[in-house]
GROMACS .gro file of C-alpha atoms in nm:
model
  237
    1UNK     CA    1   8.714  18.086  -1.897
    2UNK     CA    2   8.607  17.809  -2.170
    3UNK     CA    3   8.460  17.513  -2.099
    4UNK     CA    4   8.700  17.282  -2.211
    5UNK     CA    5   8.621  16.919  -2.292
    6UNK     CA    6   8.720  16.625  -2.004
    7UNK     CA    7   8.736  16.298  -2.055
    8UNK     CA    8   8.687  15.938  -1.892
    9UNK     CA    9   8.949  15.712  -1.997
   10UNK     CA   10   8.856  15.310  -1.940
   11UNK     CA   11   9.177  15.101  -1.828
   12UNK     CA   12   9.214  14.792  -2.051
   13UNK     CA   13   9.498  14.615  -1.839
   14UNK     CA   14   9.683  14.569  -1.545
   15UNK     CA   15  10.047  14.506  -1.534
   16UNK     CA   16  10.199  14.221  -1.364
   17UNK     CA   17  10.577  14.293  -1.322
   18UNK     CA   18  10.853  14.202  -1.075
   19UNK     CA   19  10.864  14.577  -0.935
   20UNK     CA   20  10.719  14.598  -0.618
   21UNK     CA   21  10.758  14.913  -0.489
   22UNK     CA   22  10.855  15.271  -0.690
   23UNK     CA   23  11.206  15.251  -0.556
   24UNK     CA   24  11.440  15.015  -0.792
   25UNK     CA   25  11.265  15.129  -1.081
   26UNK     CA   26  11.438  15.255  -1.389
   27UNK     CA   27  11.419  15.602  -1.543
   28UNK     CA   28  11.347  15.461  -1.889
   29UNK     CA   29  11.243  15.178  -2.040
   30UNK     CA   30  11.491  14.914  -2.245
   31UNK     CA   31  11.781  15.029  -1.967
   32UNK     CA   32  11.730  14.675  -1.746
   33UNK     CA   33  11.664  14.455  -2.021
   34UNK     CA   34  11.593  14.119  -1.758
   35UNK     CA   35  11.325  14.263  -1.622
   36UNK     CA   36  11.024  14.082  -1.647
   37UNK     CA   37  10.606  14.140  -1.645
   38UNK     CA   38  10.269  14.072  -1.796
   39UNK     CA   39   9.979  14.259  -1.935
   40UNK     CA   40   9.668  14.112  -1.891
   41UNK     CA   41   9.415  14.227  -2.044
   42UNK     CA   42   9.094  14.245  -1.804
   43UNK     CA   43   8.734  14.233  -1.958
   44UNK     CA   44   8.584  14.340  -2.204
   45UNK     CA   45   8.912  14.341  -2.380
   46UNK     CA   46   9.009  14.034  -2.261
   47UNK     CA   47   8.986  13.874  -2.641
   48UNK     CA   48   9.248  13.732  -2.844
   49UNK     CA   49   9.098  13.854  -3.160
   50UNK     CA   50   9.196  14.269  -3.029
   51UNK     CA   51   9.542  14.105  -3.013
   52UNK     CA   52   9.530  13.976  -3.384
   53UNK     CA   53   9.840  14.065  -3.630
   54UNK     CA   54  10.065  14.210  -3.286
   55UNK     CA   55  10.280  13.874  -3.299
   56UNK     CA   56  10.374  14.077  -3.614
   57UNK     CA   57  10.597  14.350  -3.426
   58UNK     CA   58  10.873  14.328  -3.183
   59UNK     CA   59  10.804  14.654  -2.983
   60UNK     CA   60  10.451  14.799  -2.813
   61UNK     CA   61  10.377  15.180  -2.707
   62UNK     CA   62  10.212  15.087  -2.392
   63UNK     CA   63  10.015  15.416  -2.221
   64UNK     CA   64   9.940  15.422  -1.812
   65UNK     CA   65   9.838  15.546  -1.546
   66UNK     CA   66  10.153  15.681  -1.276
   67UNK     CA   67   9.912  15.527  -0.991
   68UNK     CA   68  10.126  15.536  -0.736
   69UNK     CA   69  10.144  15.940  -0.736
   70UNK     CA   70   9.789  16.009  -0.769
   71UNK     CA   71   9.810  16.198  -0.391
   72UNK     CA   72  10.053  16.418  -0.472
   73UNK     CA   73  10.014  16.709  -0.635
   74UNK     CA   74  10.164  16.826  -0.981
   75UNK     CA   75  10.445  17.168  -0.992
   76UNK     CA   76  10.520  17.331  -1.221
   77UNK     CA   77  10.892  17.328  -1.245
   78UNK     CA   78  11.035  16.993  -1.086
   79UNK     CA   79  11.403  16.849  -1.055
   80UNK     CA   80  11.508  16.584  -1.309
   81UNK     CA   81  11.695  16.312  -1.135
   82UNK     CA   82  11.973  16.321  -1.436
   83UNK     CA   83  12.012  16.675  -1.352
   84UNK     CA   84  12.137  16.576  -0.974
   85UNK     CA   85  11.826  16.760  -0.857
   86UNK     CA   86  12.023  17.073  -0.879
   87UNK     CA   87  11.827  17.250  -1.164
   88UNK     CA   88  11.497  17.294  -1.238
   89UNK     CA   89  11.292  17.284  -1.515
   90UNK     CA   90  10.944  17.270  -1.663
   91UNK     CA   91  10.711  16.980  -1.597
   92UNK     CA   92  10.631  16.928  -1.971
   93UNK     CA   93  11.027  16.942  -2.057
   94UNK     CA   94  11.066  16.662  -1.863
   95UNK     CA   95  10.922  16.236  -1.787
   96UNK     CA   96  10.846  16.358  -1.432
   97UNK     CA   97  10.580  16.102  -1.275
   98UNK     CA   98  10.362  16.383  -1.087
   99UNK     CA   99  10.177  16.578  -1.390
  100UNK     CA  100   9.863  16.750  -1.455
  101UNK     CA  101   9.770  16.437  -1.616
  102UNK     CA  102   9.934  16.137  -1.438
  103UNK     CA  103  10.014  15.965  -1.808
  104UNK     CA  104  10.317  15.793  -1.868
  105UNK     CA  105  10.406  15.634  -2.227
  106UNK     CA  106  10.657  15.341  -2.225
  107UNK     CA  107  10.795  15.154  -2.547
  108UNK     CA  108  10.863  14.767  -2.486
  109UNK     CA  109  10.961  14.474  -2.602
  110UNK     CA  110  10.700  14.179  -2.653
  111UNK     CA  111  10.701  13.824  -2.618
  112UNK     CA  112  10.443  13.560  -2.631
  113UNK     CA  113  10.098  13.633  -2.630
  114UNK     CA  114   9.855  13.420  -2.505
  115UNK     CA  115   9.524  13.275  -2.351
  116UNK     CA  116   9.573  13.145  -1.965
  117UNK     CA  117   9.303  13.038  -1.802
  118UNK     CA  118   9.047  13.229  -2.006
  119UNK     CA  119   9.279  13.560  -1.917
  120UNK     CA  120   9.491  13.692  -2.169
  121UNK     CA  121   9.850  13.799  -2.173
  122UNK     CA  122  10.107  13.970  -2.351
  123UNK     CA  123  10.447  13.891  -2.226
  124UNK     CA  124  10.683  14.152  -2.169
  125UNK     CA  125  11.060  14.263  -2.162
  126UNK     CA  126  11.278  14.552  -2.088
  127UNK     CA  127  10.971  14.748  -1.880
  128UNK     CA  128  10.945  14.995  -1.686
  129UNK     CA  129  10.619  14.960  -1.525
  130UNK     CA  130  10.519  14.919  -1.115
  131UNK     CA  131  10.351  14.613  -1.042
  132UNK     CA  132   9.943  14.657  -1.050
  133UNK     CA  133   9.987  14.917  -1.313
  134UNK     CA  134   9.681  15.032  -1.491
  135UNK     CA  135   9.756  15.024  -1.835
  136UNK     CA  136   9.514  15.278  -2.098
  137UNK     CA  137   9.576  15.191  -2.428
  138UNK     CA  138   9.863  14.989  -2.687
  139UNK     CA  139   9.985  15.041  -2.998
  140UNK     CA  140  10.258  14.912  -3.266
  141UNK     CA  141  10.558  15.061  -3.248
  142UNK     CA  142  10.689  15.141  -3.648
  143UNK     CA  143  11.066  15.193  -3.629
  144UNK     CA  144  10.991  15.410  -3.964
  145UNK     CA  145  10.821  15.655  -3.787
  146UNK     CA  146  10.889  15.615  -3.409
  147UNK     CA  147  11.239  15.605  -3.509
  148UNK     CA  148  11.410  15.991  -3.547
  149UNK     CA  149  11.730  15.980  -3.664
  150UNK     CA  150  11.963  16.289  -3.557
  151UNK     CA  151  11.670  16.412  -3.312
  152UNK     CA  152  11.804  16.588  -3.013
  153UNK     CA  153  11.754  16.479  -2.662
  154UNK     CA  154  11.781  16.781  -2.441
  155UNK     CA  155  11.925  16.798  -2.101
  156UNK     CA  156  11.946  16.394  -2.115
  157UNK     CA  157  12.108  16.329  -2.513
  158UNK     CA  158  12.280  15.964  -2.376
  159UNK     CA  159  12.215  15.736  -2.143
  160UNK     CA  160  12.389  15.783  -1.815
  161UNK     CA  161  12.713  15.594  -1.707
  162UNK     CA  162  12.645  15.283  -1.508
  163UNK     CA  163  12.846  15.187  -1.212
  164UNK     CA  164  13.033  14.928  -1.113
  165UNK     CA  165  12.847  14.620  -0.912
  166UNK     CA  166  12.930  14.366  -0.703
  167UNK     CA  167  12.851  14.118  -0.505
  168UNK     CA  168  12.884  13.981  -0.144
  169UNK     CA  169  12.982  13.642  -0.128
  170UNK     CA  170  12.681  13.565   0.126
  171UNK     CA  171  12.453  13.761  -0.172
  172UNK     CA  172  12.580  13.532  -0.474
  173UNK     CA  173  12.549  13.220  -0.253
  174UNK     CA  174  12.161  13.344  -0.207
  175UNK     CA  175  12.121  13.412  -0.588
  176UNK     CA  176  12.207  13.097  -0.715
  177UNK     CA  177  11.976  12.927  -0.462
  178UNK     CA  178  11.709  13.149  -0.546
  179UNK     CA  179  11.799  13.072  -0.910
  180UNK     CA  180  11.767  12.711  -0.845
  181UNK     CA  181  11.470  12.722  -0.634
  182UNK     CA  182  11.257  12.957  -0.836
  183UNK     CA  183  11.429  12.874  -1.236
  184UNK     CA  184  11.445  13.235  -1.274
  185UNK     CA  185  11.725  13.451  -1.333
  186UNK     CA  186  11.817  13.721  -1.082
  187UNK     CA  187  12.192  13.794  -1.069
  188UNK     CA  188  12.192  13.988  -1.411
  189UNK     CA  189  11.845  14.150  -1.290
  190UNK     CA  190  11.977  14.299  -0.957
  191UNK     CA  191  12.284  14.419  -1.148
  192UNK     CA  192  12.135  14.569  -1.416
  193UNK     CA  193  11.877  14.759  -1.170
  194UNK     CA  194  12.173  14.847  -0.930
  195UNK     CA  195  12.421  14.954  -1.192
  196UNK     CA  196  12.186  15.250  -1.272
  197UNK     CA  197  12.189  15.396  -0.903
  198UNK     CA  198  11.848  15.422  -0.813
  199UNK     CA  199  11.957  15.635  -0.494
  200UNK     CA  200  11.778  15.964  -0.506
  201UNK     CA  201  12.036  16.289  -0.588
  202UNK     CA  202  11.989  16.384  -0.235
  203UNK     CA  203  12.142  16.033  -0.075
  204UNK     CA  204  12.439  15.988  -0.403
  205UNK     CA  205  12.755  16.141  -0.210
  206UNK     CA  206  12.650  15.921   0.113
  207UNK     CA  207  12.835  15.535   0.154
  208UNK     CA  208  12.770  15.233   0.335
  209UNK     CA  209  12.445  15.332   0.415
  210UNK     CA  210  12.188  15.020   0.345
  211UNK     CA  211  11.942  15.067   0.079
  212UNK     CA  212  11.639  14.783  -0.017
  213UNK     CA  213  11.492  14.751  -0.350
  214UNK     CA  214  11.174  14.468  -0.347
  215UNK     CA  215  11.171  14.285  -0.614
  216UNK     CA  216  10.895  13.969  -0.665
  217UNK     CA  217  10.900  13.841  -0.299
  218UNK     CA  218  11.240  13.977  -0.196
  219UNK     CA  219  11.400  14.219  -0.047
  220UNK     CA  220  11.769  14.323  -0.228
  221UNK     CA  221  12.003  14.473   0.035
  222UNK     CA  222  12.234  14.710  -0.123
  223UNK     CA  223  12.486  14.990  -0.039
  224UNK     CA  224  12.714  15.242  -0.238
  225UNK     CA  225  13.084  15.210  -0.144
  226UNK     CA  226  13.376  15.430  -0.249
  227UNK     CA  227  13.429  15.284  -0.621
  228UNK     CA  228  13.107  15.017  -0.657
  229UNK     CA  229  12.790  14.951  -0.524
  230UNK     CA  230  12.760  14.630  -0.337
  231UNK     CA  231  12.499  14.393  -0.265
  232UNK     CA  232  12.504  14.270   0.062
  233UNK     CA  233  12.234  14.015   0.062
  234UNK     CA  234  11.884  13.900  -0.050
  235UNK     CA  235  11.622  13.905   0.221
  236UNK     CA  236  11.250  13.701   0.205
  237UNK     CA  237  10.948  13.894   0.291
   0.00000   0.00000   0.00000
């Protein structure tokens, strides 16, 4: 066999975000558009001056590491949640989290970017990205060339239908206090993450059975009913 080249890859950040825990997290990027979280970039990268000109573009390629998966193994062929977990197909025709390589690639909308503390940050919006994320490398993104029109999108060409949401009166009541305790928005967050199913294919035909997504410092109690998924109620930790 060759000897082919390895590599050591350095992390340059870690991602703060309000995703605690893989469950709750969306598929793709851009889909929950109130979620929330920082880069920071740790040292020797920790400069404003590698940051100079970004303020200049709206959207960042950001490349990490899956870290949460780095126990289990890779396959092969693996089941794509959009497929119901019915069909299989190959690893590299697919965003599965457990690869070879455990690389994922993320495109995301940036905010401010700034100096805190002598730690620096680039706010972002829209991501995808487990809290304590170890983040490899960023780069522009150029809508001229990132951009494909009438490219073709395989087994998953549009997004997937969102379902309907709603809310407990005992769960609103706890939002708004939440809202008004914390001044930060969680209603549209919860429904936005709910309204895209998280379940895995294996649990979608069961209802009423209690589900918990973590996000910052609480715990979201959901369940699927017959036509909606319902929030029950928002537990501390």
């Amino acid at each position: 066999m060759p000897d082919y080249p390895s590599f050591t890859l350095s992390t340059i950040g870690i991602i703060h975000s309000c995703y605690k825990e893989k469950f709750g997290i969306p598929r793709q990027p851009g889909l929950v558009t109130e979620s929330t979280a920082r880069l920071e970039l740790i040292p020797p990268y920790n400069r404003l001056d590698t940051l100079e000109g970004l303020s200049n573009f709206s959207h960042i390629w950001v490349q990490f590491i899956f870290h949460a998966c780095l126990t289990e193994k890779w396959k092969a062929k693996v089941r794509p949640p959009r497929l119901g977990g019915k069909e299989k197909l190959g690893v590299f025709s697919t965003r599965a989290t457990h690869r070879p390589n455990p690389i994922g690639l993320s495109v995301i909308k940036i905010g401010r970017i700034y100096q805190e503390d002598k730690k620096v940050f680039i706010d972002l919006y829209g991501a995808d990205l487990l809290d304590g994320t170890p983040v490899l490398d960023i780069k522009p993104y150029l809508p001229y060339a990132d951009s494909i029109p009438n490219s073709k999108g395989g087994f998953a060409p549009t997004p997937t239908q969102t379902k309907n949401v709603l809310f407990s009166a005992e769960a609103k009541s706890q939002c708004e206090h939440y809202e008004n305790l914390h001044n930060r928005e969680i209603t549209t967050l919860i429904k936005q993450i709910i309204e895209q199913d998280p379940r895995p294919s294996y649990l979608s035909e069961q209802i009423d059975r209690e589900h918990g997504i973590t996000l910052w410092d609480v715990n979201i109690k959901w369940c699927a009913r017959n036509d909606h998924l319902e929030i029950l109620r928002i537990e501390y930790k």
